[in-house]
Coordinates of C-alpha atoms in Angstrom, one line a residue:
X1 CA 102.8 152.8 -54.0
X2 CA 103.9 155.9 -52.0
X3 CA 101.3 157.5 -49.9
X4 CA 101.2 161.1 -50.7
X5 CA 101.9 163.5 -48.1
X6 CA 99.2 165.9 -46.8
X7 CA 99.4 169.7 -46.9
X8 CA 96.5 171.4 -45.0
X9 CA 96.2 175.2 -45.7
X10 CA 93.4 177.5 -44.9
X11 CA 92.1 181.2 -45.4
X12 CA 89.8 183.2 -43.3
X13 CA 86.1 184.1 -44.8
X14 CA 86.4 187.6 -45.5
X15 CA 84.1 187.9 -48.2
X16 CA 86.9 189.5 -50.3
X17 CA 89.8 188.0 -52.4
X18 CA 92.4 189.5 -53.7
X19 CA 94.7 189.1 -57.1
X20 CA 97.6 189.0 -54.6
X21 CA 95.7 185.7 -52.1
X22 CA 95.4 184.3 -56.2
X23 CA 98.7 184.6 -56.6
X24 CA 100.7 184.5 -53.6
X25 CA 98.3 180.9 -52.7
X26 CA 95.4 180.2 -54.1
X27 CA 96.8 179.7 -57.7
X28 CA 99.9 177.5 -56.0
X29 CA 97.3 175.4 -54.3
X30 CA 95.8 174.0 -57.3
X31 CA 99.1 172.9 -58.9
X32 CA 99.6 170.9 -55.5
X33 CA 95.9 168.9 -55.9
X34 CA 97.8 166.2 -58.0
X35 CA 100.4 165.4 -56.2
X36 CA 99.6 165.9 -52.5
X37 CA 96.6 164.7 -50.3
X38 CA 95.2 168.5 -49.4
X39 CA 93.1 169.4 -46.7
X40 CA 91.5 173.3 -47.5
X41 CA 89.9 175.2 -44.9
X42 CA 87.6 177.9 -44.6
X43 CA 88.8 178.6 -40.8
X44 CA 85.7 180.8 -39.7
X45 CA 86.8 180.2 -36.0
X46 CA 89.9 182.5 -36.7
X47 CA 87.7 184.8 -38.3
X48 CA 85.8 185.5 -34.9
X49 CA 88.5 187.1 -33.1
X50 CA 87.2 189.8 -34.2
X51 CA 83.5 191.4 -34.2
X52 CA 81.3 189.4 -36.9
X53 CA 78.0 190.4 -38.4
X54 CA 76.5 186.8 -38.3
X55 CA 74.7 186.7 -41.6
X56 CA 77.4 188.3 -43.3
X57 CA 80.1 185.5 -41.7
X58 CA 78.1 182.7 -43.2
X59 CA 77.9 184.5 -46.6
X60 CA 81.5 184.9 -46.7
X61 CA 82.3 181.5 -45.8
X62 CA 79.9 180.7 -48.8
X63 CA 81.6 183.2 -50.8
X64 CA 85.1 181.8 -50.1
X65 CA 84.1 178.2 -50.7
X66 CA 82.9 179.2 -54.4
X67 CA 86.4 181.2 -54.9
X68 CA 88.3 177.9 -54.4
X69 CA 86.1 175.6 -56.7
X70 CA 86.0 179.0 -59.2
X71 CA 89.8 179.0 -58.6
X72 CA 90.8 175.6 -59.8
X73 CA 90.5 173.6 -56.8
X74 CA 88.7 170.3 -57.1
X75 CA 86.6 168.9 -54.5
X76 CA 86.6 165.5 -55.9
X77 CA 91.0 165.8 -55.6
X78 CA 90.8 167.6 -52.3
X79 CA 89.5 167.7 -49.0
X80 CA 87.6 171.1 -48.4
X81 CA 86.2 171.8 -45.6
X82 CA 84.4 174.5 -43.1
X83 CA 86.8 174.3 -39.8
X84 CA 83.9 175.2 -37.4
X85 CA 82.5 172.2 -38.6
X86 CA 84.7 169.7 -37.4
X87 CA 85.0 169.7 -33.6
X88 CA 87.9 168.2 -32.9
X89 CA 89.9 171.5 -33.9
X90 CA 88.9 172.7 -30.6
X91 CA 89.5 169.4 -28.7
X92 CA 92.8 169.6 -29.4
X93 CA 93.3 173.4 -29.3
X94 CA 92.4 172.7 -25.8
X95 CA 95.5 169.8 -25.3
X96 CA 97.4 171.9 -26.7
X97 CA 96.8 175.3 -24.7
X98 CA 97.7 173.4 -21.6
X99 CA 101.4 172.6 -23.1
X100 CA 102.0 176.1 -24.4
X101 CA 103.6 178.9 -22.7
X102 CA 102.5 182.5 -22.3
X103 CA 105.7 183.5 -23.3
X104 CA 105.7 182.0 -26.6
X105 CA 102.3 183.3 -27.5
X106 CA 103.4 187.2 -26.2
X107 CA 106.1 186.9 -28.5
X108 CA 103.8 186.4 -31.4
X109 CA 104.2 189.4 -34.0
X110 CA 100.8 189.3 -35.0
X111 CA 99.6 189.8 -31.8
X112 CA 102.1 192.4 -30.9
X113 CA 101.1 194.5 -33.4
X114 CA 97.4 194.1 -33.2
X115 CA 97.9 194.9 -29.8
X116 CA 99.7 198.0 -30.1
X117 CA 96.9 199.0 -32.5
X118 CA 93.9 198.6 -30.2
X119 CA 93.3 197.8 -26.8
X120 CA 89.3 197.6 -27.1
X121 CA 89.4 194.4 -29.3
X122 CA 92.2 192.8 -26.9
X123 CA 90.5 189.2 -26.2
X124 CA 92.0 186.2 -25.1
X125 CA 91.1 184.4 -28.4
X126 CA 93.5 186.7 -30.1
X127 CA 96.6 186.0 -27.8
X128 CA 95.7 182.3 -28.0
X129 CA 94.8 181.8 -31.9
X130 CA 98.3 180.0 -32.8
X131 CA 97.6 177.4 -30.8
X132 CA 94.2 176.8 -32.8
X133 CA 96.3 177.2 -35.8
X134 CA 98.6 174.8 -34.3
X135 CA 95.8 172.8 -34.2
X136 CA 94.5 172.6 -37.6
X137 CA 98.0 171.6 -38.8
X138 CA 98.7 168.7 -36.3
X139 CA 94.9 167.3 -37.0
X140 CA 95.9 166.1 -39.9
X141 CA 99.2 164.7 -39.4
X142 CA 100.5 167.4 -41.8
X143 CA 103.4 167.0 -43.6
X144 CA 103.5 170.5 -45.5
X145 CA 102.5 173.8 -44.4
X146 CA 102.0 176.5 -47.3
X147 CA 103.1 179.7 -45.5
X148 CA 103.9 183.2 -46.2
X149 CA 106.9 185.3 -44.0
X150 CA 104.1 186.5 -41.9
X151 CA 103.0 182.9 -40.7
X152 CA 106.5 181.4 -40.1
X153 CA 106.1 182.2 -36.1
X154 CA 103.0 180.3 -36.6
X155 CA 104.4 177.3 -38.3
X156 CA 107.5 177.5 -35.3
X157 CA 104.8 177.5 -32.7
X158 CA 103.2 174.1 -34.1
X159 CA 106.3 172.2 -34.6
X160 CA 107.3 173.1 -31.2
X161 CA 104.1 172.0 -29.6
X162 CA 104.2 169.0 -31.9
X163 CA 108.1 167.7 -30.5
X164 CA 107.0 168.7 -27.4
X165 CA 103.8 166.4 -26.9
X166 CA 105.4 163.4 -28.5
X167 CA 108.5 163.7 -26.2
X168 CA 106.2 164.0 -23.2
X169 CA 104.3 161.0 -24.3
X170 CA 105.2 159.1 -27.4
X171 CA 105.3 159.8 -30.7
X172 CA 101.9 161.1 -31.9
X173 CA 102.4 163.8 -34.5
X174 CA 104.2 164.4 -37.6
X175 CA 106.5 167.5 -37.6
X176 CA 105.2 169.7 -40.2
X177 CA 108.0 171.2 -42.4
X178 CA 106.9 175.1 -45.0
X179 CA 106.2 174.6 -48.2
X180 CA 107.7 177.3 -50.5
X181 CA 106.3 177.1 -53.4
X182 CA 108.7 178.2 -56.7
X183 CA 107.5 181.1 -58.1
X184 CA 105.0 182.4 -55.6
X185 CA 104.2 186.3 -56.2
X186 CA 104.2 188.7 -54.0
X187 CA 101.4 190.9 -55.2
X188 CA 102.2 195.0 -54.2
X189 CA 99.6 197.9 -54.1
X190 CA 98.6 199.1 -56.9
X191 CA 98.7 203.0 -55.5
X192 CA 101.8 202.1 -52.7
X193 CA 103.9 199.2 -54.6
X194 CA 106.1 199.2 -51.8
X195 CA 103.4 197.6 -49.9
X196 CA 102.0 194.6 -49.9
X197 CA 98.4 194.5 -51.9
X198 CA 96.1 194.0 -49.3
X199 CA 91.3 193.9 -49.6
X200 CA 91.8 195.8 -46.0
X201 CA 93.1 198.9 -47.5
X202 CA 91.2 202.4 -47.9
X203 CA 92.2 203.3 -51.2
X204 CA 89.6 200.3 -53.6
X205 CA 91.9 201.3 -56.5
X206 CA 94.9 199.8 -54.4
X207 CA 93.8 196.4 -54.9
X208 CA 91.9 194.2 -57.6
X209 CA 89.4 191.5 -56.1
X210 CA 88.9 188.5 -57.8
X211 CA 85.1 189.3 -58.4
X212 CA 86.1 193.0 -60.0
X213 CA 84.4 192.9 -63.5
X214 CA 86.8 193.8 -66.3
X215 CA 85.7 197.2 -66.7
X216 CA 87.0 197.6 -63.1
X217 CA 90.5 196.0 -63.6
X218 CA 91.3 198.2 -66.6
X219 CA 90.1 201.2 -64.8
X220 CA 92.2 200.4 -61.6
X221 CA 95.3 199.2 -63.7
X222 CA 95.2 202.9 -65.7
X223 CA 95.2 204.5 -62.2
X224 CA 98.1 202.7 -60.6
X225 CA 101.2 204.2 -59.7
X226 CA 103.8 204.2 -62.0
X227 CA 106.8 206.8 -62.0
X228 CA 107.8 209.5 -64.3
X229 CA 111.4 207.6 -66.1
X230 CA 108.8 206.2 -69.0
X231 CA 110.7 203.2 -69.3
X232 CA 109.2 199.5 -69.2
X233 CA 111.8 197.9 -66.8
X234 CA 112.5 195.5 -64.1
X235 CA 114.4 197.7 -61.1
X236 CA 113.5 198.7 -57.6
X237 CA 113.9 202.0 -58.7
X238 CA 110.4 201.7 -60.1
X239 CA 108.0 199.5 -57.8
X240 CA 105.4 200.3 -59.7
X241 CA 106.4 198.5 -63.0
X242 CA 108.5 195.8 -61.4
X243 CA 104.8 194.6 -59.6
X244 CA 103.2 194.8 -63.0
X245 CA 106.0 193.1 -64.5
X246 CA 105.5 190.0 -61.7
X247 CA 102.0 190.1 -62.2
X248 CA 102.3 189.8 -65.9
X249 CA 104.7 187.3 -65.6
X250 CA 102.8 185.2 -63.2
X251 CA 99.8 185.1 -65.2
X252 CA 101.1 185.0 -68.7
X253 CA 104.1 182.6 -68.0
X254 CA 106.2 184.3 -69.8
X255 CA 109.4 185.5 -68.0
X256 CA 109.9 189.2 -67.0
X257 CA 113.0 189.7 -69.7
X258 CA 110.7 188.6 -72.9
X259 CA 108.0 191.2 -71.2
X260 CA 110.6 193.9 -71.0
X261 CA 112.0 193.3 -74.0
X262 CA 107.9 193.4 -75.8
X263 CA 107.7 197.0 -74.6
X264 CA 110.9 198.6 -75.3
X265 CA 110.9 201.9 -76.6
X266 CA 107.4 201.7 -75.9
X267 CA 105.4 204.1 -73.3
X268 CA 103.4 202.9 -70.0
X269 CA 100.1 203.4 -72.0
X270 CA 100.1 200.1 -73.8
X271 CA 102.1 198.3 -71.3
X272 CA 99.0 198.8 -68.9
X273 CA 96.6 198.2 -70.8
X274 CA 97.8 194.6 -72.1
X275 CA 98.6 194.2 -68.4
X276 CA 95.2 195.0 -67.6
X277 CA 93.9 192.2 -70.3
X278 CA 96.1 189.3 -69.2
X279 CA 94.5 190.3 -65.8
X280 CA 91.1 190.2 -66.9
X281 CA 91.4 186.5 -69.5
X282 CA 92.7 184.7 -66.0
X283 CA 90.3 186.7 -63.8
X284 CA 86.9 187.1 -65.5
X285 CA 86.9 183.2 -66.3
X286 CA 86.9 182.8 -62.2
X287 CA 84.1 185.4 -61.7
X288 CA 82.4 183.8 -63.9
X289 CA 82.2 180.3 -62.6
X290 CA 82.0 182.1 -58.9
X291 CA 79.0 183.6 -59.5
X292 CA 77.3 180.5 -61.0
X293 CA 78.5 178.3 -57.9
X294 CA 76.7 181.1 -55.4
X295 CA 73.7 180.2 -57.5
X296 CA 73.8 176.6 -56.7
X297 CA 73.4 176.3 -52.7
X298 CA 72.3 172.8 -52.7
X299 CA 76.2 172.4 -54.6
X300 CA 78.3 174.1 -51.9
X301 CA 76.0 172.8 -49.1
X302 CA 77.1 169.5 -50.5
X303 CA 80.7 170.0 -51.5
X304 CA 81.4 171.3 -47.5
X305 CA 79.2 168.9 -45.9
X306 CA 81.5 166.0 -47.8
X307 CA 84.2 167.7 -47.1
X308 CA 83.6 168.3 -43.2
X309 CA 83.1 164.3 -43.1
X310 CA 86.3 163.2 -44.7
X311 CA 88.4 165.7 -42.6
X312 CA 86.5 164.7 -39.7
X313 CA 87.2 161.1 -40.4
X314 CA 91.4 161.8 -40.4
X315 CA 90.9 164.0 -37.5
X316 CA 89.2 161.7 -34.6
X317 CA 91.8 159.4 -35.5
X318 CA 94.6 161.6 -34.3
X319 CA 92.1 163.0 -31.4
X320 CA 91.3 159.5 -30.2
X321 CA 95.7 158.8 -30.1
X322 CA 95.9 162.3 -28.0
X323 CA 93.1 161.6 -25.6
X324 CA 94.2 158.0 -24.7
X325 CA 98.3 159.0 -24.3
X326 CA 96.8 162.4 -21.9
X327 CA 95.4 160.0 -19.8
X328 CA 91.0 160.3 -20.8
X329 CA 88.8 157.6 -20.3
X330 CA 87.8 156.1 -23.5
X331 CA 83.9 156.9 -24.7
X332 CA 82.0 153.6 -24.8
X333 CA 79.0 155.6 -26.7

């Protein structure tokens, strides 16, 4: 029999997830658990690149562990793990930062525009963060990468470091390819559908969180941005209702023509308000069952000190192939 291939994916502990991470990952992630061997991270070391409370770091990386199990993700299917927790991330971010160039990490988007934003915050560990991401992937001998446009450079950066270590030495690591998953939304603001939905922004009503109760979705559904034509249809002439459409679509599974073709000659009244219920049956079921797993520390305590064991297990054996071909002394204790 086949060995499956591994994906590895991971999400930073922010405390806050949105319908959009649901859709746009989270929700793709458990339809990979069956057919894939998956390595999940929460990667709290990305996180500090910026200032943390520490209290509130290690809630959210609580927090974010219960959204995954509340999500769908199994821990007896997957391999989910806190990435501070297994060192050998940072043994090999290390390897690897002395076989990357400054040019390829100055040419980084992220870091171009964070950099153009603020120069107070401008630390070395946010110029050299790709190569930690670069990191996580080739750990695991990766074979697929979930990634969004935004990580592509990302993904680049790791298959380049990956080709460029085994020609160096030998070959060592696979050569991670994307993973696109069909279907994957692109979740818009609710009060700027031309932008992407996003916890970060000022405006609360802009965004639904995956802990909003439903008296909270249905109010921020009423007050999202629609336009004046009236008209329940899929165009890009009204941002507003082709988001709702993909959201409705996403979550109901029914395609975007039966939707607009439910709500002809009908008003935007109703349309948001069953769009706000088909929100609410996928939504409230996960709030649920995350508030109930922050409940049971001695669970999650168990679920992420399992998973920091297997992951650690597949990653020392790809550390201890890196450390013999650079030339280190083997540990005899």
């Amino acid at each position: 029999m086949d060995e499956k291939k591994i994906i590895f994916s991971g999400a930073q502990p922010s405390g806050k997830m949105t319908l959009g991470n649901y859709l746009g990952a989270i929700k793709n992630w458990t339809d990979l658990q069956n057919d894939y061997d998956c390595f999940f991270s929460v990667v709290d070391l990305h996180a500090i690149t910026v200032p943390q409370e520490a209290k509130v770091l290690r809630e959210n990386a609580k927090k974010l562990l219960a959204q995954y199990i509340a999500c769908g993700l199994d821990p007896e299917k997957n391999t989910i793990f806190i990435q501070s927790h297994v060192k050998e991330h940072l043994e090999l971010m290390w390897i690897l930062n002395t076989m990357t160039y400054m040019g390829e990490l100055s040419r980084m988007t992220q870091f171009k525009d964070k950099s153009q934003k603020s120069e107070a915050n401008l630390n070395a560990g946010l110029f050299t963060y790709p190569v930690l991401m670069a990191a996580d992937i080739l750990l695991y001998q990766t074979d697929l990468v979930p990634v969004g446009d935004d990580q592509k450079q990302h993904l680049e950066l790791a298959r380049d470091l990956a080709n460029r270590f085994n020609n160096r030495y030998s070959p060592t690591f696979k050569i991670p390819e994307g993973y696109f998953p069909k279907g994957g939304a692109r979740v818009m603001s609710l009060q700027e559908p031309t932008k992407k939905m996003s916890k970060s922004d000022k405006n609360e009503n802009a965004f639904i969180l995956l802990e909003d109760d439903p008296d909270t979705i249905r109010r921020k559904i009423k007050k999202c941005v629609t336009d004046s034509e009236g008209v329940v249809r899929y165009s890009n002439e009204q941002p507003g209702i082709k988001n709702l459409l993909e959201i409705y679509s996403s979550l109901s599974g029914k395609s975007i023509d039966d939707i607009v073709g439910m709500y002809e000659g009908k008003g935007y009244g109703i349309f948001k308000e069953d769009t706000a219920e088909v929100i609410v049956n996928t939504i409230e079921p996960i709030r649920e069952k995350y508030l109930y797993l922050l409940n049971n520390k001695d669970y999650l305590e168990n679920i992420y000190s399992e998973g920091a064991k297997k992951a650690e297990a597949k990653a020392r054996k790809t550390l201890r192939k890196v450390y013999k071909k650079v030339g280190f002394l083997e540990r005899k204790y």
